[in-house]
Amino acid sequence: MVAVLPLRLTGASLRRRGKRLVGPVDLEIGAEGVTAVIGPNGSGKTSLLRMMHGLQRPAAGRVDWSLPEGVARTRQAYVFQQPIALRRTVLANLAFPLRLRGLSRAEIRLRAEAQAARFDLTDKLAQSAPSLSGGEMQRLALARALITEPEILFADEPCAALDGRAMREIETRLIEASAQTRLIIATHDMGQARRIASDVIFLLHGRVHETGPAQTFFDSPGTPEARAFLKGDIVE
Amino acid sequence: MNDLLAGLGEALRLILTLDAELIEITLRSLRVTLSALVIACAIGLPLGGWLAVWRFRQRRFVIATLNALIALPPVVVGLVVYLLLSRSGPLGVLGLLFTPGAMIAAQVIIITPLVASIAHQALRDLWAVYHDLLISMNATRWQRVSTLLIDGRRALLTAALAGFGRAIGEVGAIMIVGGNIDGATRVLTTAIALETGRGDFALALGLGIVLIGLSLAVSWASHWVMRTERRGTW
Ligand SMILES: Nc1ncnc2c1ncn2[C@@H]1O[C@H](COP(=O)(O)OP(=O)(O)OP(=O)(O)O)[C@@H](O)[C@H]1O
Ligand SMILES: [Mg+2]
């Protein structure tokens, strides 16, 4: 079903001013599933997602999609750890990715309103996005990212500012979306990772420390560090 | 002090009697300045957005040059435009010298760097906020610039007002290229210079007060337009 995948990282690493943020990473992201990217603060989750998405070029190694990069770029979406609000109304924020694609006004409006309904934002449509609460903004960011029906979505802590109920709502939306969109989700919430992930990438000090199916990883992690991390201990 | 009071009185008299000459030169001032401003904004605002978004090798150099051009002495601009437009100059065939067209041209040169530079500064900050999102959404370069121009419009108003202020108060360049011809190229500032030279301080001051009032009115009006801007325009 998915044409841009698999995504292949070969020895890919990201550097900033001589410091290695993540990598070298060798990974293959297959066509199906929900991947949880987990690891302690500063382990490189955000950096890995940004590198995969092409926001930052790898300093070494390769990031290859199954389609030419120009095409692949149009079929992805990204939800930032700190959501970015366009200084416009919620409706205009939802409409924005569709407007970039040159859809007709009537269709844009229809889809934006439907998306708002799905993400419980209908009564906020006329409000300016920067004035939304943190949790509302996160819902908007996810709704906006999914409105183009991307083939793959990178979501960096998409539920960090949500209360329990809103988080379950969003997880439901994510699971719905996973029928047509490959999901790569960085999360701190192990409960969430267990609920929605089909496989796990465990990062430590910028390296992929362990990967595998979620079930296996959570039931019997293969490395002492992963075991310690899951127990909530400090990982060295 | 007496001169000041007399000036105030003269200003009041000119305005209350709807003095025909005052209205004529005020309208000409506005027409010249607004024409120059529209052209300067059409060039300067996209240029500012472009410089915020587009990383190229000589970017710093271009920005530094732009900022230096803000300080271009108007008299020198006037002189150069004069030489270009004079009958023997390269653009002499246009026959623009001593017409409002020449004054507009000089003012465009004077205020475009100012408009572009203020626009660039404001849009650079907005670009820092929007950068990741617009790159992620794969916006074309032109879409990035236009998004910044739309969402940064309040800051751009400041750029336009600064350009307006500089142009409407400018006298050196338009005196040279316009010639301060009665009924053709006389505007508020050149009229003030003339009346001051003639020793008619009351009239000069009266014109000056009208000039300041005009700037205030334009600024208020544009802020009011921005504030009452309809919500949900997208
Ligand atoms: N632009 C940058 N310049 C310098 N260092 C950076 C930059 N971006 C990230 N880093 C560093 O790279 C490391 C990995 O950061 P990253 O944001 O990927 O971690 P993370 O796993 O997402 O953390 P968190 O769980 O806190 O979100 C951190 O030590 C961070 O300080
Ligand atoms: Mg992070």
Coordinates of C-alpha atoms and ligand atoms in Angstrom, one line a residue:
Chain A
M1 CA 0.0 0.0 0.0
V2 CA 2.8 2.4 0.8
A3 CA 5.1 3.5 -1.9
V4 CA 7.7 5.7 -0.2
L5 CA 8.6 2.9 2.2
P6 CA 10.8 1.2 3.2
L7 CA 13.0 3.9 4.5
R8 CA 16.6 2.9 4.8
L9 CA 19.2 4.5 7.0
T10 CA 22.8 3.4 6.4
G11 CA 25.4 4.7 8.8
A12 CA 23.5 7.9 9.0
S13 CA 24.6 10.4 11.7
L14 CA 23.9 14.0 12.5
R15 CA 26.4 16.5 13.8
R16 CA 26.2 20.0 15.1
R17 CA 29.4 22.0 15.7
G18 CA 31.5 18.9 15.9
K19 CA 29.2 17.2 18.4
R20 CA 27.4 14.0 17.3
L21 CA 23.7 14.3 18.1
V22 CA 22.7 10.9 16.8
G23 CA 24.2 8.0 14.9
P24 CA 25.7 6.3 13.1
V25 CA 22.3 4.6 12.7
D26 CA 21.5 1.6 10.5
L27 CA 17.8 1.0 10.3
E28 CA 15.0 0.0 8.0
I29 CA 11.5 1.3 8.4
G30 CA 9.2 -1.2 6.8
A31 CA 5.9 -0.5 5.2
E32 CA 3.6 -1.3 8.1
G33 CA 3.1 -0.6 11.7
V34 CA 3.5 1.9 14.5
T35 CA 7.0 2.4 15.7
A36 CA 7.7 3.9 19.1
V37 CA 11.1 5.7 19.5
I38 CA 12.0 5.6 23.1
G39 CA 15.0 6.5 25.2
P40 CA 16.1 8.9 28.0
N41 CA 16.1 12.7 27.6
G42 CA 18.8 13.7 25.2
S43 CA 19.3 10.3 23.8
G44 CA 18.6 11.6 20.3
K45 CA 14.9 10.8 19.6
T46 CA 14.2 14.2 18.1
S47 CA 17.4 14.3 16.2
L48 CA 16.7 10.9 14.7
L49 CA 13.2 11.9 13.6
R50 CA 14.4 15.1 12.1
M51 CA 17.1 13.4 10.2
M52 CA 14.7 10.8 8.8
H53 CA 12.2 13.5 7.8
G54 CA 15.0 15.4 6.0
L55 CA 14.9 18.5 8.2
Q56 CA 18.6 18.0 8.8
R57 CA 21.0 16.4 6.3
P58 CA 23.1 13.6 7.7
A59 CA 26.7 14.6 8.2
A60 CA 27.6 11.0 7.2
G61 CA 25.8 8.0 5.8
R62 CA 22.6 7.9 3.9
V63 CA 18.8 8.3 4.3
D64 CA 17.1 6.7 1.4
W65 CA 13.4 6.5 0.5
S66 CA 12.0 4.1 -2.0
L67 CA 11.0 7.0 -4.2
P68 CA 13.1 10.0 -5.3
E69 CA 13.6 12.5 -2.5
G70 CA 11.5 15.2 -4.1
V71 CA 8.4 12.9 -4.3
A72 CA 9.0 11.3 -0.9
R73 CA 9.1 14.8 0.7
T74 CA 5.5 15.5 -0.3
R75 CA 4.2 12.3 1.3
Q76 CA 5.4 12.9 4.8
A77 CA 4.3 14.9 7.7
Y78 CA 5.9 15.9 11.0
V79 CA 4.5 16.9 14.4
F80 CA 7.1 18.9 16.4
Q81 CA 7.9 18.4 20.0
Q82 CA 7.0 22.1 20.5
P83 CA 4.0 22.6 18.2
I84 CA 4.3 25.4 15.8
A85 CA 1.2 27.6 15.4
L86 CA 0.8 29.7 12.3
R87 CA -0.4 33.2 13.4
R88 CA -3.8 32.5 11.9
T89 CA -7.1 31.0 12.9
V90 CA -7.4 27.3 13.7
L91 CA -9.3 26.9 10.5
A92 CA -6.5 28.6 8.5
N93 CA -4.0 26.4 10.2
L94 CA -5.8 23.2 9.2
A95 CA -6.3 24.6 5.7
F96 CA -2.7 25.6 5.3
P97 CA -1.1 22.3 4.0
L98 CA -4.0 21.9 1.6
R99 CA -3.5 25.4 0.3
L100 CA 0.1 24.8 -0.3
R101 CA -1.0 21.9 -2.5
G102 CA -3.3 24.2 -4.4
L103 CA -6.6 22.5 -3.7
S104 CA -9.8 24.3 -4.4
R105 CA -11.2 26.6 -1.7
A106 CA -14.4 24.6 -1.4
E107 CA -12.6 21.3 -1.0
I108 CA -10.1 22.8 1.5
R109 CA -12.9 24.1 3.7
L110 CA -14.8 20.8 3.6
R111 CA -11.7 18.8 4.6
A112 CA -10.6 21.3 7.2
E113 CA -14.0 21.3 8.9
A114 CA -14.2 17.5 8.8
Q115 CA -10.7 17.3 10.3
A116 CA -11.7 19.8 13.0
A117 CA -14.7 17.7 13.9
R118 CA -12.6 14.5 14.1
F119 CA -10.1 16.3 16.5
D120 CA -12.7 18.0 18.6
L121 CA -11.7 21.5 17.4
T122 CA -14.9 22.6 15.8
D123 CA -15.8 25.2 18.3
K124 CA -12.3 26.6 18.1
L125 CA -12.2 27.1 14.3
A126 CA -12.4 30.9 14.4
Q127 CA -9.9 31.3 17.3
S128 CA -6.4 32.3 16.6
A129 CA -4.1 29.4 16.9
P130 CA -1.4 31.0 19.1
S131 CA -4.1 31.6 21.7
L132 CA -4.9 27.9 22.0
S133 CA -4.0 26.0 25.2
G134 CA -1.0 23.7 25.0
G135 CA -3.1 20.6 24.7
E136 CA -5.4 22.1 22.1
M137 CA -2.4 23.2 20.1
Q138 CA -1.1 19.7 20.2
R139 CA -4.4 18.4 18.8
L140 CA -4.3 21.0 16.1
A141 CA -0.7 20.2 15.2
L142 CA -1.6 16.5 14.8
A143 CA -4.8 17.3 12.9
R144 CA -2.9 19.6 10.6
A145 CA -0.2 17.0 10.0
L146 CA -2.7 14.3 9.1
I147 CA -4.9 16.4 6.9
T148 CA -2.9 15.6 3.8
E149 CA -3.2 11.9 4.5
P150 CA 0.6 11.4 4.5
E151 CA 2.1 8.0 3.9
I152 CA 4.3 8.4 6.9
L153 CA 3.9 10.6 10.0
F154 CA 6.7 11.5 12.4
A155 CA 5.3 12.6 15.7
D156 CA 7.6 13.9 18.4
E157 CA 5.9 13.5 21.8
P158 CA 2.5 14.2 20.3
C159 CA 0.7 13.7 23.7
A160 CA 3.2 15.4 26.0
A161 CA 0.8 18.2 27.1
L162 CA -2.4 16.2 27.1
D163 CA -4.5 15.0 30.0
G164 CA -5.5 11.4 30.3
R165 CA -8.7 11.6 28.4
A166 CA -7.4 13.7 25.6
M167 CA -4.4 11.4 25.3
R168 CA -6.8 8.4 24.8
E169 CA -8.7 10.3 22.2
I170 CA -5.5 11.1 20.3
E171 CA -4.3 7.6 20.6
T172 CA -7.6 6.5 19.0
R173 CA -7.0 8.9 16.2
L174 CA -3.5 7.7 15.8
I175 CA -4.6 4.1 15.6
E176 CA -7.2 5.1 13.0
A177 CA -4.6 6.9 11.0
S178 CA -2.2 3.9 11.1
A179 CA -4.5 2.1 8.7
Q180 CA -3.2 4.3 5.9
T181 CA -0.2 6.1 7.5
R182 CA 3.0 4.7 8.8
L183 CA 3.6 6.1 12.3
I184 CA 6.9 6.9 13.9
I185 CA 6.3 8.2 17.4
A186 CA 8.8 9.4 19.9
T187 CA 7.4 9.1 23.3
H188 CA 8.3 9.2 27.0
D189 CA 5.1 7.4 28.0
M190 CA 5.8 3.7 28.2
G191 CA 2.1 3.0 28.7
Q192 CA 1.4 4.7 25.4
A193 CA 4.2 2.9 23.7
R194 CA 2.7 -0.4 24.9
R195 CA -0.8 0.6 23.8
I196 CA -0.1 1.7 20.3
A197 CA 3.4 0.5 19.1
S198 CA 3.9 -2.6 17.0
D199 CA 7.7 -2.2 17.2
V200 CA 10.2 -0.2 19.2
I201 CA 13.5 1.6 18.6
F202 CA 15.3 2.1 21.9
L203 CA 17.9 4.9 21.7
L204 CA 20.8 5.5 24.1
H205 CA 23.5 8.1 23.8
G206 CA 22.5 8.8 20.2
R207 CA 22.8 5.2 19.1
V208 CA 20.2 2.6 18.4
H209 CA 20.6 0.4 21.4
E210 CA 17.9 -2.2 20.8
T211 CA 15.1 -2.7 18.3
G212 CA 12.4 -5.2 17.9
P213 CA 8.7 -6.0 18.1
A214 CA 7.0 -4.1 20.9
Q215 CA 5.6 -7.2 22.5
T216 CA 9.1 -8.8 22.8
F217 CA 10.8 -5.6 23.8
F218 CA 8.4 -4.9 26.7
D219 CA 8.1 -8.5 27.9
S220 CA 11.8 -9.4 27.7
P221 CA 14.1 -6.6 26.8
G222 CA 17.4 -7.9 25.4
T223 CA 19.8 -5.5 27.1
P224 CA 20.3 -4.6 30.7
E225 CA 20.0 -0.8 29.8
A226 CA 16.6 -1.4 28.2
R227 CA 15.6 -3.4 31.3
A228 CA 16.7 -0.6 33.6
F229 CA 15.0 2.0 31.4
L230 CA 11.7 0.2 31.5
K231 CA 11.9 -0.2 35.2
G232 CA 12.3 3.5 35.5
D233 CA 15.9 3.3 36.8
I234 CA 18.6 5.7 35.7
V235 CA 20.4 4.4 32.6
E236 CA 24.1 5.0 32.3
Chain B
M1 CA 7.1 82.3 20.5
N2 CA 5.1 84.8 18.5
D3 CA 6.1 83.1 15.3
L4 CA 4.9 79.8 16.7
L5 CA 1.5 81.2 17.7
A6 CA 1.2 82.9 14.4
G7 CA 2.0 79.7 12.7
L8 CA -0.7 77.8 14.6
G9 CA -3.1 80.5 13.7
E10 CA -2.1 80.4 10.0
A11 CA -2.4 76.6 10.0
L12 CA -5.9 76.9 11.4
R13 CA -6.9 79.6 9.0
L14 CA -5.6 77.6 6.0
I15 CA -7.4 74.5 7.1
L16 CA -10.7 76.1 8.1
T17 CA -10.9 78.1 4.9
L18 CA -10.0 75.1 2.8
D19 CA -7.4 77.1 1.2
A20 CA -7.3 76.0 -2.5
E21 CA -3.5 76.1 -2.8
L22 CA -3.0 74.3 0.4
I23 CA -5.3 71.5 -0.7
E24 CA -3.6 71.3 -4.1
I25 CA -0.1 70.9 -2.7
T26 CA -1.3 68.6 0.1
L27 CA -2.9 66.3 -2.4
R28 CA 0.2 66.4 -4.6
S29 CA 2.4 65.5 -1.6
L30 CA 0.1 62.6 -0.8
R31 CA 0.0 61.5 -4.4
V32 CA 3.7 61.5 -4.9
T33 CA 4.5 59.9 -1.6
L34 CA 1.8 57.2 -1.8
S35 CA 2.9 56.3 -5.4
A36 CA 6.5 56.1 -4.3
L37 CA 5.4 54.0 -1.2
V38 CA 3.4 51.6 -3.3
I39 CA 6.3 51.0 -5.6
A40 CA 8.8 50.8 -2.7
C41 CA 6.6 48.3 -0.9
A42 CA 6.1 46.2 -4.0
I43 CA 9.8 45.9 -4.2
G44 CA 10.9 46.1 -0.6
L45 CA 8.5 43.8 1.2
P46 CA 9.1 40.7 -1.0
L47 CA 12.8 41.6 -1.0
G48 CA 12.7 41.6 2.8
G49 CA 10.9 38.3 2.9
W50 CA 13.3 36.8 0.3
L51 CA 16.3 37.8 2.3
A52 CA 14.8 36.2 5.4
V53 CA 14.1 32.9 3.7
W54 CA 16.8 32.5 1.1
R55 CA 20.3 31.6 2.3
F56 CA 22.8 32.4 -0.3
R57 CA 26.4 33.2 -0.2
Q58 CA 26.4 37.0 -0.4
R59 CA 23.4 37.3 1.9
R60 CA 25.2 39.1 4.7
F61 CA 26.8 41.4 2.2
V62 CA 23.5 42.3 0.6
I63 CA 21.9 43.0 3.9
A64 CA 24.8 45.2 5.0
T65 CA 24.6 47.1 1.7
L66 CA 20.9 47.5 2.2
N67 CA 21.3 48.9 5.6
A68 CA 24.0 51.3 4.3
L69 CA 21.6 52.4 1.5
I70 CA 19.1 53.6 4.2
A71 CA 21.6 56.4 4.9
L72 CA 21.9 57.5 1.3
P73 CA 21.9 61.3 1.4
P74 CA 18.7 62.4 -0.4
V75 CA 20.4 65.3 -2.1
V76 CA 22.9 63.0 -3.7
V77 CA 20.0 60.7 -4.8
G78 CA 18.3 63.8 -6.2
L79 CA 21.5 64.8 -8.1
V80 CA 21.9 61.4 -9.6
V81 CA 18.3 61.1 -10.7
Y82 CA 18.6 64.6 -12.1
L83 CA 21.6 63.7 -14.2
L84 CA 19.9 60.5 -15.4
L85 CA 16.7 62.3 -16.3
S86 CA 18.2 65.5 -17.7
R87 CA 17.8 66.1 -21.4
S88 CA 21.3 64.9 -22.2
G89 CA 21.1 62.0 -19.7
P90 CA 20.5 58.4 -20.5
L91 CA 16.8 58.6 -19.6
G92 CA 16.3 62.1 -20.9
V93 CA 14.0 60.9 -23.6
L94 CA 11.4 60.1 -21.0
G95 CA 10.9 63.8 -20.4
L96 CA 10.4 63.2 -16.7
L97 CA 12.6 65.9 -15.2
F98 CA 10.6 68.5 -13.2
T99 CA 7.5 66.3 -13.2
P100 CA 5.9 64.4 -10.3
G101 CA 7.2 61.3 -12.0
A102 CA 10.8 62.3 -11.3
M103 CA 10.0 63.0 -7.7
I104 CA 8.4 59.6 -7.3
A105 CA 11.5 57.9 -8.9
A106 CA 13.8 59.7 -6.4
Q107 CA 11.6 58.8 -3.4
V108 CA 11.4 55.2 -4.5
I109 CA 15.2 55.0 -4.4
I110 CA 15.3 56.7 -1.0
I111 CA 12.7 54.6 0.8
T112 CA 13.0 51.2 -0.7
P113 CA 16.1 50.2 1.3
L114 CA 14.4 51.4 4.5
V115 CA 11.2 49.4 3.8
A116 CA 13.1 46.3 2.8
S117 CA 15.4 46.5 5.8
I118 CA 12.6 46.8 8.4
A119 CA 10.6 44.1 6.6
H120 CA 13.6 41.8 6.6
Q121 CA 14.2 42.3 10.3
A122 CA 10.6 41.6 11.2
L123 CA 10.3 38.6 8.8
R124 CA 13.6 37.1 9.9
D125 CA 12.1 36.7 13.4
L126 CA 8.9 35.2 12.1
W127 CA 10.9 32.9 9.8
A128 CA 12.8 31.6 12.9
V129 CA 9.4 30.5 14.3
Y130 CA 8.0 29.1 11.0
H131 CA 11.2 27.6 9.5
D132 CA 10.8 24.0 10.5
L133 CA 7.1 23.9 9.8
L134 CA 7.3 25.3 6.3
I135 CA 10.3 23.2 5.4
S136 CA 8.5 20.1 6.7
M137 CA 5.4 21.0 4.7
N138 CA 7.6 21.2 1.6
A139 CA 6.5 24.8 0.9
T140 CA 8.1 26.3 -2.2
R141 CA 10.4 29.3 -1.7
W142 CA 7.7 31.6 -3.0
Q143 CA 5.1 30.0 -0.7
R144 CA 7.5 30.6 2.3
V145 CA 7.9 34.2 1.4
S146 CA 4.2 34.8 0.9
T147 CA 3.3 33.1 4.1
L148 CA 5.7 35.4 6.0
L149 CA 4.3 38.4 4.2
I150 CA 0.8 37.5 5.1
D151 CA 1.4 36.5 8.7
G152 CA 3.9 39.3 9.3
R153 CA 1.6 42.0 8.0
R154 CA 1.4 43.9 11.2
A155 CA 5.2 44.3 11.3
L156 CA 5.1 45.2 7.6
L157 CA 2.8 48.0 8.4
T158 CA 5.6 49.5 10.5
A159 CA 7.9 49.2 7.5
A160 CA 5.4 51.0 5.2
L161 CA 4.8 53.7 7.8
A162 CA 8.5 54.4 8.2
G163 CA 8.8 54.6 4.4
F164 CA 5.8 57.0 4.3
G165 CA 7.3 59.2 7.0
R166 CA 10.6 59.4 5.3
A167 CA 9.1 60.2 1.9
I168 CA 6.5 62.7 2.9
G169 CA 9.1 64.7 4.9
E170 CA 11.8 64.5 2.3
V171 CA 12.8 67.8 0.6
G172 CA 16.4 67.6 -0.8
A173 CA 15.9 65.2 -3.6
I174 CA 12.4 66.3 -4.8
M175 CA 13.5 69.9 -4.7
I176 CA 16.3 69.1 -7.2
V177 CA 14.3 66.7 -9.5
G178 CA 10.9 68.4 -9.2
G179 CA 12.1 72.0 -9.2
N180 CA 9.4 73.2 -6.8
I181 CA 7.3 74.6 -9.7
D182 CA 4.1 76.3 -8.6
G183 CA 1.1 74.3 -9.7
A184 CA 3.2 71.4 -11.0
T185 CA 5.7 70.0 -8.6
R186 CA 5.3 72.1 -5.5
V187 CA 4.6 69.9 -2.4
L188 CA 4.4 70.6 1.3
T189 CA 8.1 70.3 2.1
T190 CA 9.3 72.3 -0.8
A191 CA 6.7 75.0 -0.2
I192 CA 7.9 75.2 3.5
A193 CA 11.4 75.6 2.3
L194 CA 10.3 78.3 -0.1
E195 CA 8.2 80.3 2.4
T196 CA 10.9 80.1 5.0
G197 CA 13.4 81.5 2.5
R198 CA 11.0 84.3 1.8
G199 CA 10.6 85.0 5.5
D200 CA 6.9 84.1 5.7
F201 CA 7.4 82.0 8.8
A202 CA 3.7 81.9 9.7
L203 CA 2.8 80.3 6.3
A204 CA 5.8 78.0 6.5
L205 CA 4.8 76.9 10.0
G206 CA 1.2 76.5 9.0
L207 CA 2.2 74.2 6.2
G208 CA 4.5 72.3 8.6
I209 CA 1.7 71.7 11.0
V210 CA -0.5 70.4 8.2
L211 CA 2.4 68.1 7.2
I212 CA 2.7 66.7 10.7
G213 CA -1.1 66.3 11.0
L214 CA -1.1 64.4 7.7
S215 CA 1.6 61.9 9.0
L216 CA -0.4 61.4 12.2
A217 CA -3.6 60.8 10.3
V218 CA -2.1 58.3 8.0
S219 CA -0.5 56.4 10.9
W220 CA -3.7 56.3 12.9
A221 CA -5.8 55.3 10.0
S222 CA -3.5 52.4 9.0
H223 CA -3.4 51.1 12.6
W224 CA -7.2 51.4 12.8
V225 CA -7.5 49.4 9.6
M226 CA -5.2 46.7 11.0
R227 CA -7.0 46.4 14.3
T228 CA -10.5 46.2 12.8
E229 CA -9.3 43.7 10.2
R230 CA -11.8 41.0 10.0
R231 CA -11.2 37.8 11.8
G232 CA -11.1 34.6 9.9
T233 CA -9.8 36.1 6.7
W234 CA -7.9 33.3 5.2
Ligands
LIG1 N1 21.0 22.2 17.5 C1 21.7 21.6 18.4 N2 22.9 22.0 18.7 C2 23.7 21.3 19.7 N3 23.2 20.3 20.3 C3 22.0 19.8 20.0 C4 21.2 20.4 19.0 N4 20.1 19.7 19.0 C5 20.2 18.7 19.8 N5 21.3 18.7 20.5 C6 21.8 17.8 21.5 O1 21.7 16.5 21.0 C7 21.3 15.6 21.9 C8 20.1 14.8 21.5 O2 19.0 15.7 21.5 P1 17.5 15.3 21.1 O3 16.7 16.5 21.0 O4 17.5 14.5 19.8 O5 17.1 14.4 22.3 P2 15.7 13.7 22.6 O6 15.9 12.2 22.8 O7 14.7 14.1 21.7 O8 15.4 14.3 24.1 P3 14.0 14.6 24.8 O9 13.5 13.4 25.4 O10 14.4 15.5 25.9 O11 13.2 15.3 23.8 C9 21.1 16.4 23.2 O12 22.2 16.2 24.0 C10 20.9 17.8 22.7 O13 21.4 18.7 23.7
MG2 MG 13.0 15.3 21.8

